[in-house]
Amino acid sequence: MEETMKRFVTLLGIIIFFVASPVQAKVWYVHPDSALNRIQRALDTCSTGDTVLVGPGTYHEKIFWPATQSIRLASERGPAMTVIDGDSLGQVLVIKCVVDSTTVINGFTITHGYDYYFAGGIEIQAGSPTVSGNIITGNRGSNGGGLFCWQGSRAIITGNIFTRNNAATANGGWGGGILIYQASPRVTGNTFLANRAYWYGGGILSQQGSPIITSNRIDSNSVITSNFTGGGGVSFYNDTSVFCHNSVKGNYARYGGGIRLDWYSCAIIDSNTIENNRVYGIFCGDSVFQPIIQHNNIINNFWEGMVHTDSNAYINAENNWWGDSTGPYHPDSNPGGRGDTVSDYVDFIPWSRWPIVRVEAEVCRPLGPSLVQVYPNPTKGGLSLSFALSSPSYVRIYLYDITGRKVVNLHDKIVRADEHGLNTRLPENLSSGIYFLRFETGYIKETQKILLMR
């Protein structure tokens, strides 16, 4: 009897071990000379958490991402040796399903994509993957030559090179390197070099979005139309971007060689170098809605450092360095200034008397929390949140399910500048699973993954 009981306990332990142990993620190896020689076939085979490792070679494919979470697509030898070529017959890579940042595309050259309506290189709808360490080059599309990010996507786009992508078509012609439309990606540490657009945003165009764009090199991009358009380097159109610690140099457009703001844009443009652009460093069109332009080095731009065309309002451009301790030149307000010229309707006083060097952490979150703490996680239904605000802000806290559907509104009102705590209980009708808590305040948006275990 005792021996039987021991065997039963041992068997029960084995059963519990296998039931409780997670299924091991698989690595699918793709190589031109192997039986598995297509990236699309490997992706379609993946389960959640799998990796597709791609050997050196050129893969002539048009890839449609499967509706599977946390797939990591990576090259074995880096972008110089691993090419996904669209042969100008369609988009190279399209993500239309809702995936989070654990979905990764890393280490490829993505080239020769084409689309008449959207981006030639990569299109991201709604999903929020991580796109890192790629060379995205030689793609053509009407809306986003290299990459189009839209429909609320919160993609992480980091460490890529966008070069010689082209949105220079009369059909659309928006965003040569990247077009961001109604989305909030993080665009960090990329290089945008020699991309072109027909209308707006040779390097980057953000329209009706709220991205955080930091620490990028934006160099020698252009807008080619001679009409009243522009933003050779970057263009903001009716959006709320945070744009800081970028280098914007040598870009060309007739109106706004470096940066152009239009139509109720209220971007924060802080601690950038805006240099040697033609014809203007920054151009603000009519109906720009009180952007903050501060702590930048605005120097050696071809005609003027900054232009504002709306006589009904002044733009705040205080505390910038204009290339000389005497400040920018303005014939009435500062005729002795030897720095870049500024137009009327620009509030440039006081100016910095020396070049500006700033620490990134000081500016990239000027209105929002440094961190949102959520606990316990996993939770059985109760949640506690803590956050800090440096200024009064309208705070919204929502909970989304895995499909991206909003299921709970936890908070929606103005909050004073202070440290805050919020305790709440999730509705009983929510089933166990993964949820996403989204925290929005001012120009900052953060997301925490929540595991609910009933």
Short mmCIF file of C-alpha atoms in Angstrom, two decimals, residues 73-454:
data_model
loop_
_atom_site.label_atom_id
_atom_site.label_comp_id
_atom_site.label_asym_id
_atom_site.label_seq_id
_atom_site.Cartn_x
_atom_site.Cartn_y
_atom_site.Cartn_z
CA LEU A 73 11.94 37.92 -36.51
CA ALA A 74 15.72 38.41 -36.53
CA SER A 75 18.61 38.01 -38.94
CA GLU A 76 21.55 35.80 -38.13
CA ARG A 77 24.25 38.08 -39.59
CA GLY A 78 22.74 41.57 -39.64
CA PRO A 79 21.16 43.88 -42.25
CA ALA A 80 24.16 44.08 -44.57
CA MET A 81 23.89 40.35 -45.27
CA THR A 82 20.15 39.74 -44.92
CA VAL A 83 17.82 41.44 -47.41
CA ILE A 84 14.04 41.30 -47.82
CA ASP A 85 13.40 42.57 -51.35
CA GLY A 86 9.89 43.47 -52.53
CA ASP A 87 10.99 43.65 -56.19
CA SER A 88 8.85 46.82 -56.51
CA LEU A 89 5.77 44.57 -56.79
CA GLY A 90 4.17 45.48 -53.46
CA GLN A 91 4.82 46.35 -49.82
CA VAL A 92 7.66 44.47 -48.18
CA LEU A 93 6.09 43.94 -44.73
CA VAL A 94 2.54 44.60 -43.48
CA ILE A 95 1.30 44.27 -39.87
CA LYS A 96 -2.49 44.63 -39.65
CA CYS A 97 -3.04 42.58 -36.47
CA VAL A 98 -2.81 43.89 -32.89
CA VAL A 99 0.57 42.82 -31.53
CA ASP A 100 2.55 44.38 -28.69
CA SER A 101 6.20 45.44 -28.33
CA THR A 102 7.38 41.85 -27.71
CA THR A 103 6.84 41.36 -31.45
CA VAL A 104 10.22 42.25 -32.95
CA ILE A 105 11.63 42.84 -36.45
CA ASN A 106 15.40 43.19 -36.17
CA GLY A 107 18.45 43.18 -38.42
CA PHE A 108 17.28 43.32 -42.06
CA THR A 109 17.67 45.45 -45.14
CA ILE A 110 14.10 46.16 -46.28
CA THR A 111 14.12 47.43 -49.84
CA HIS A 112 12.33 47.85 -53.18
CA GLY A 113 8.87 47.99 -51.68
CA TYR A 114 6.16 49.85 -53.57
CA ASP A 115 2.55 50.83 -52.93
CA TYR A 116 0.38 53.34 -54.76
CA TYR A 117 -1.61 54.27 -51.64
CA PHE A 118 0.46 53.44 -48.54
CA ALA A 119 4.10 52.81 -47.56
CA GLY A 120 6.39 50.80 -49.74
CA GLY A 121 8.60 49.43 -46.96
CA ILE A 122 6.62 48.68 -43.78
CA GLU A 123 2.99 49.37 -42.89
CA ILE A 124 1.89 49.07 -39.24
CA GLN A 125 -1.82 49.27 -38.52
CA ALA A 126 -2.89 49.46 -34.86
CA GLY A 127 -0.22 47.01 -33.67
CA SER A 128 2.77 48.12 -31.60
CA PRO A 129 5.76 46.01 -32.61
CA THR A 130 9.42 46.83 -32.07
CA VAL A 131 11.22 47.66 -35.32
CA SER A 132 14.94 47.89 -34.57
CA GLY A 133 18.35 47.72 -36.18
CA ASN A 134 17.16 47.61 -39.80
CA ILE A 135 18.21 49.43 -42.97
CA ILE A 136 15.04 50.62 -44.69
CA THR A 137 16.07 51.88 -48.09
CA GLY A 138 14.90 52.42 -51.65
CA ASN A 139 11.18 52.01 -50.97
CA ARG A 140 8.39 54.03 -52.65
CA GLY A 141 4.89 54.81 -51.46
CA SER A 142 2.40 57.64 -51.55
CA ASN A 143 1.98 57.78 -47.76
CA GLY A 144 5.24 56.96 -46.04
CA GLY A 145 8.00 55.89 -48.39
CA GLY A 146 9.85 53.81 -45.81
CA LEU A 147 7.27 53.20 -43.06
CA PHE A 148 3.62 54.09 -42.37
CA CYS A 149 2.45 53.90 -38.75
CA TRP A 150 -1.25 54.56 -38.12
CA GLN A 151 -4.58 53.67 -36.47
CA GLY A 152 -3.39 54.23 -32.90
CA SER A 153 -0.19 52.22 -33.19
CA ARG A 154 2.34 52.60 -30.37
CA ALA A 155 5.22 50.96 -32.21
CA ILE A 156 8.80 51.26 -30.99
CA ILE A 157 10.98 52.32 -33.92
CA THR A 158 14.60 52.41 -32.79
CA GLY A 159 18.12 52.18 -34.17
CA ASN A 160 17.14 51.95 -37.85
CA ILE A 161 18.58 53.67 -40.91
CA PHE A 162 15.97 55.18 -43.26
CA THR A 163 17.68 56.22 -46.47
CA ARG A 164 16.64 57.04 -50.04
CA ASN A 165 12.98 56.23 -49.48
CA ASN A 166 10.59 58.16 -51.66
CA ALA A 167 7.11 59.49 -51.08
CA ALA A 168 7.54 61.87 -53.98
CA THR A 169 4.36 61.07 -55.92
CA ALA A 170 1.51 63.43 -56.76
CA ASN A 171 -1.00 60.80 -55.51
CA GLY A 172 0.05 61.37 -51.89
CA GLY A 173 3.63 62.33 -51.31
CA TRP A 174 3.63 62.47 -47.49
CA GLY A 175 6.49 61.36 -45.23
CA GLY A 176 9.51 60.18 -47.19
CA GLY A 177 11.11 58.24 -44.33
CA ILE A 178 8.14 57.78 -41.97
CA LEU A 179 4.51 58.88 -41.98
CA ILE A 180 2.79 58.83 -38.57
CA TYR A 181 -0.98 59.24 -38.74
CA GLN A 182 -3.22 59.17 -35.66
CA ALA A 183 -0.62 57.11 -33.83
CA SER A 184 1.78 57.43 -30.89
CA PRO A 185 4.98 55.55 -31.67
CA ARG A 186 8.35 56.08 -29.99
CA VAL A 187 10.91 56.98 -32.66
CA THR A 188 14.36 56.91 -31.05
CA GLY A 189 17.96 56.70 -32.18
CA ASN A 190 17.30 56.38 -35.93
CA THR A 191 19.04 57.96 -38.90
CA PHE A 192 16.96 59.60 -41.66
CA LEU A 193 19.22 60.32 -44.60
CA ALA A 194 18.34 61.54 -48.11
CA ASN A 195 14.65 60.61 -48.09
CA ARG A 196 12.18 62.59 -50.24
CA ALA A 197 8.53 63.58 -50.18
CA TYR A 198 6.45 65.46 -52.70
CA TRP A 199 4.33 67.49 -50.25
CA TYR A 200 5.31 67.28 -46.56
CA GLY A 201 7.97 65.70 -44.36
CA GLY A 202 10.98 64.54 -46.32
CA GLY A 203 12.29 62.65 -43.29
CA ILE A 204 9.30 62.43 -40.91
CA LEU A 205 5.69 63.59 -41.07
CA SER A 206 3.42 63.33 -38.03
CA GLN A 207 -0.24 64.11 -38.69
CA GLN A 208 -2.87 64.06 -35.93
CA GLY A 209 -0.48 61.97 -33.85
CA SER A 210 1.32 62.20 -30.53
CA PRO A 211 4.65 60.43 -31.03
CA ILE A 212 7.76 60.83 -28.91
CA ILE A 213 10.65 61.49 -31.31
CA THR A 214 14.06 61.59 -29.64
CA SER A 215 17.78 61.31 -30.40
CA ASN A 216 17.47 60.88 -34.17
CA ARG A 217 19.75 62.16 -36.93
CA ILE A 218 17.66 63.83 -39.65
CA ASP A 219 20.02 64.83 -42.44
CA SER A 220 19.73 65.85 -46.12
CA ASN A 221 16.05 64.98 -46.58
CA SER A 222 13.90 67.06 -48.92
CA VAL A 223 10.46 68.09 -50.11
CA ILE A 224 10.53 68.64 -53.86
CA THR A 225 7.33 70.53 -54.71
CA SER A 226 7.64 74.27 -55.24
CA ASN A 227 4.15 74.93 -53.86
CA PHE A 228 3.36 76.25 -50.37
CA THR A 229 4.43 73.05 -48.63
CA GLY A 230 7.53 71.88 -46.85
CA GLY A 231 9.20 70.35 -43.86
CA GLY A 232 12.24 68.92 -45.60
CA GLY A 233 13.43 67.27 -42.39
CA VAL A 234 10.29 67.01 -40.25
CA SER A 235 6.70 68.19 -40.61
CA PHE A 236 4.05 68.34 -37.85
CA TYR A 237 0.45 68.67 -39.01
CA ASN A 238 -2.30 69.05 -36.39
CA ASP A 239 -0.54 66.93 -33.79
CA THR A 240 1.00 66.92 -30.29
CA SER A 241 4.49 65.48 -30.76
CA VAL A 242 7.37 65.55 -28.29
CA PHE A 243 10.49 66.22 -30.37
CA CYS A 244 13.75 66.42 -28.43
CA HIS A 245 17.49 65.74 -28.70
CA ASN A 246 17.43 65.34 -32.46
CA SER A 247 19.91 66.62 -35.02
CA VAL A 248 18.15 68.31 -37.96
CA LYS A 249 20.78 69.32 -40.49
CA GLY A 250 21.10 70.02 -44.18
CA ASN A 251 17.46 69.40 -45.13
CA TYR A 252 15.71 71.22 -47.96
CA ALA A 253 12.20 72.53 -48.62
CA ARG A 254 10.92 75.83 -49.91
CA TYR A 255 9.02 76.41 -46.64
CA GLY A 256 10.67 74.85 -43.62
CA GLY A 257 13.86 73.13 -44.65
CA GLY A 258 14.41 71.82 -41.14
CA ILE A 259 10.99 71.71 -39.42
CA ARG A 260 7.51 72.84 -40.44
CA LEU A 261 4.46 73.15 -38.15
CA ASP A 262 0.93 73.51 -39.51
CA TRP A 263 -2.75 73.45 -38.60
CA TYR A 264 -3.12 73.42 -34.81
CA SER A 265 0.14 71.63 -34.14
CA CYS A 266 1.26 72.16 -30.56
CA ALA A 267 4.46 70.13 -30.56
CA ILE A 268 7.16 70.42 -27.92
CA ILE A 269 10.43 71.10 -29.77
CA ASP A 270 13.13 71.02 -27.10
CA SER A 271 16.93 70.60 -27.03
CA ASN A 272 17.52 69.91 -30.72
CA THR A 273 20.21 71.12 -33.11
CA ILE A 274 18.59 72.72 -36.17
CA GLU A 275 21.43 73.67 -38.49
CA ASN A 276 22.29 74.42 -42.13
CA ASN A 277 18.79 73.84 -43.46
CA ARG A 278 17.44 75.47 -46.61
CA VAL A 279 15.58 77.66 -46.71
CA TYR A 280 14.39 78.04 -43.09
CA GLY A 281 15.31 76.29 -39.87
CA ILE A 282 11.72 76.30 -38.53
CA PHE A 283 8.62 77.43 -40.40
CA CYS A 284 5.31 77.92 -38.57
CA GLY A 285 2.30 78.31 -40.82
CA ASP A 286 -1.09 79.81 -40.04
CA SER A 287 -3.25 78.35 -37.27
CA VAL A 288 -0.35 76.79 -35.38
CA PHE A 289 -1.59 76.21 -31.84
CA GLN A 290 1.03 77.40 -29.34
CA PRO A 291 3.93 74.99 -29.75
CA ILE A 292 6.82 75.16 -27.29
CA ILE A 293 10.15 75.81 -29.03
CA GLN A 294 12.92 76.09 -26.44
CA HIS A 295 16.51 75.17 -25.56
CA ASN A 296 17.41 74.46 -29.19
CA ASN A 297 20.54 75.40 -31.13
CA ILE A 298 19.10 77.12 -34.24
CA ILE A 299 22.12 78.11 -36.27
CA ASN A 300 23.46 78.78 -39.78
CA ASN A 301 20.17 78.18 -41.59
CA PHE A 302 20.17 79.48 -45.15
CA TRP A 303 17.62 82.30 -45.04
CA GLU A 304 16.09 82.55 -41.59
CA GLY A 305 16.31 80.57 -38.39
CA MET A 306 12.59 80.81 -37.72
CA VAL A 307 9.55 82.17 -39.56
CA HIS A 308 5.96 82.60 -38.38
CA THR A 309 3.30 83.75 -40.84
CA ASP A 310 0.25 84.22 -38.55
CA SER A 311 -0.13 87.81 -37.40
CA ASN A 312 -2.83 86.88 -34.87
CA ALA A 313 -0.50 85.19 -32.38
CA TYR A 314 3.10 85.02 -31.24
CA ILE A 315 5.08 81.77 -31.06
CA ASN A 316 7.02 81.08 -27.87
CA ALA A 317 10.65 80.59 -28.94
CA GLU A 318 12.44 81.73 -25.81
CA ASN A 319 15.77 80.45 -24.45
CA ASN A 320 17.18 79.20 -27.75
CA TRP A 321 20.75 79.65 -29.00
CA TRP A 322 20.78 81.44 -32.34
CA GLY A 323 24.49 81.18 -33.14
CA ASP A 324 25.73 84.32 -31.39
CA SER A 325 25.59 85.77 -27.88
CA THR A 326 23.90 88.89 -29.30
CA GLY A 327 20.86 86.80 -30.20
CA PRO A 328 18.94 86.44 -33.47
CA TYR A 329 18.68 89.28 -35.94
CA HIS A 330 15.35 91.06 -36.16
CA PRO A 331 15.28 94.54 -37.78
CA ASP A 332 13.04 96.04 -35.07
CA SER A 333 13.34 93.95 -31.91
CA ASN A 334 17.05 93.11 -32.10
CA PRO A 335 18.84 94.94 -34.94
CA GLY A 336 22.21 94.22 -33.34
CA GLY A 337 21.73 90.46 -33.32
CA ARG A 338 24.34 88.50 -35.26
CA GLY A 339 22.65 85.12 -35.03
CA ASP A 340 20.11 83.57 -37.39
CA THR A 341 17.33 85.89 -38.54
CA VAL A 342 13.80 85.56 -37.12
CA SER A 343 10.56 86.91 -38.57
CA ASP A 344 7.80 88.90 -36.92
CA TYR A 345 5.41 87.20 -34.48
CA VAL A 346 8.20 85.20 -32.80
CA ASP A 347 8.83 85.73 -29.09
CA PHE A 348 12.59 85.04 -28.90
CA ILE A 349 13.42 87.13 -25.78
CA PRO A 350 15.22 86.05 -23.64
CA TRP A 351 17.66 84.05 -25.75
CA SER A 352 20.53 81.84 -24.62
CA ARG A 353 23.94 83.49 -24.76
CA TRP A 354 25.85 80.24 -25.34
CA PRO A 355 25.24 76.91 -27.09
CA ILE A 356 22.89 74.62 -25.22
CA VAL A 357 23.83 71.20 -23.92
CA ARG A 358 21.04 69.44 -22.05
CA VAL A 359 20.54 66.09 -20.36
CA GLU A 360 17.82 64.11 -22.13
CA ALA A 361 15.92 63.17 -18.97
CA GLU A 362 15.33 66.84 -18.23
CA VAL A 363 13.25 67.46 -21.33
CA CYS A 364 11.72 64.33 -22.76
CA ARG A 365 8.98 64.19 -20.14
CA PRO A 366 8.31 67.85 -19.33
CA LEU A 367 4.60 67.40 -18.57
CA GLY A 368 4.17 63.78 -17.64
CA PRO A 369 5.05 61.15 -15.08
CA SER A 370 8.59 59.86 -14.86
CA LEU A 371 7.14 56.39 -14.33
CA VAL A 372 3.76 54.81 -13.70
CA GLN A 373 3.85 52.14 -11.00
CA VAL A 374 1.11 49.49 -11.15
CA TYR A 375 0.76 46.80 -8.49
CA PRO A 376 0.06 44.04 -7.75
CA ASN A 377 0.75 42.49 -11.13
CA PRO A 378 -0.50 39.78 -11.65
CA THR A 379 -3.68 40.82 -9.87
CA LYS A 380 -6.90 39.13 -8.81
CA GLY A 381 -8.85 42.33 -9.48
CA GLY A 382 -7.47 45.09 -7.27
CA LEU A 383 -5.02 47.66 -8.68
CA SER A 384 -2.98 50.45 -7.11
CA LEU A 385 -1.35 53.10 -9.30
CA SER A 386 1.22 55.71 -8.33
CA PHE A 387 2.55 58.53 -10.49
CA ALA A 388 3.96 62.04 -10.24
CA LEU A 389 3.16 65.18 -12.25
CA SER A 390 5.44 68.20 -12.57
CA SER A 391 2.52 70.44 -13.65
CA PRO A 392 -1.29 70.24 -13.62
CA SER A 393 -2.44 67.90 -16.38
CA TYR A 394 -5.53 66.19 -17.71
CA VAL A 395 -5.05 62.52 -16.82
CA ARG A 396 -6.79 59.65 -18.58
CA ILE A 397 -6.36 56.03 -17.51
CA TYR A 398 -7.97 53.30 -19.60
CA LEU A 399 -7.83 49.51 -19.66
CA TYR A 400 -7.77 47.64 -22.98
CA ASP A 401 -8.14 43.95 -23.68
CA ILE A 402 -5.80 41.91 -25.88
CA THR A 403 -7.73 42.86 -29.04
CA GLY A 404 -7.29 46.59 -28.38
CA ARG A 405 -10.88 47.14 -27.22
CA LYS A 406 -11.32 49.66 -24.40
CA VAL A 407 -13.01 47.84 -21.50
CA VAL A 408 -12.67 50.18 -18.49
CA ASN A 409 -12.32 53.93 -17.97
CA LEU A 410 -10.44 54.23 -14.66
CA HIS A 411 -9.76 57.98 -14.57
CA ASP A 412 -10.61 61.01 -16.72
CA LYS A 413 -10.08 64.45 -15.15
CA ILE A 414 -7.58 67.21 -14.36
CA VAL A 415 -4.99 66.39 -11.68
CA ARG A 416 -2.76 68.86 -9.83
CA ALA A 417 1.05 68.76 -9.86
CA ASP A 418 2.04 66.33 -7.09
CA GLU A 419 2.59 62.68 -6.29
CA HIS A 420 -0.61 60.68 -6.65
CA GLY A 421 -2.00 57.28 -5.77
CA LEU A 422 -5.11 55.63 -7.15
CA ASN A 423 -6.73 52.45 -5.83
CA THR A 424 -9.38 50.72 -7.90
CA ARG A 425 -11.02 47.37 -8.45
CA LEU A 426 -11.55 45.92 -11.91
CA PRO A 427 -15.10 44.92 -12.88
CA GLU A 428 -16.12 41.39 -11.94
CA ASN A 429 -17.21 40.62 -15.50
CA LEU A 430 -13.62 40.79 -16.78
CA SER A 431 -12.25 37.30 -17.34
CA SER A 432 -8.71 36.15 -16.63
CA GLY A 433 -6.13 37.13 -19.23
CA ILE A 434 -3.77 39.85 -20.45
CA TYR A 435 -4.90 43.50 -20.43
CA PHE A 436 -3.16 46.77 -21.17
CA LEU A 437 -3.43 49.78 -18.87
CA ARG A 438 -2.90 53.02 -20.77
CA PHE A 439 -1.94 56.20 -18.94
CA GLU A 440 -2.24 59.51 -20.84
CA THR A 441 -1.35 62.99 -19.66
CA GLY A 442 -0.36 66.03 -21.71
CA TYR A 443 1.99 64.80 -24.40
CA ILE A 444 3.01 61.60 -22.62
CA LYS A 445 1.41 58.19 -23.06
CA GLU A 446 2.57 55.02 -21.33
CA THR A 447 1.29 51.45 -21.32
CA GLN A 448 1.62 48.70 -18.72
CA LYS A 449 0.75 45.06 -19.38
CA ILE A 450 -1.61 43.67 -16.69
CA LEU A 451 -2.19 39.97 -16.01
CA LEU A 452 -5.61 39.35 -14.42
CA MET A 453 -5.98 36.02 -12.62
CA ARG A 454 -9.43 35.35 -11.22
#
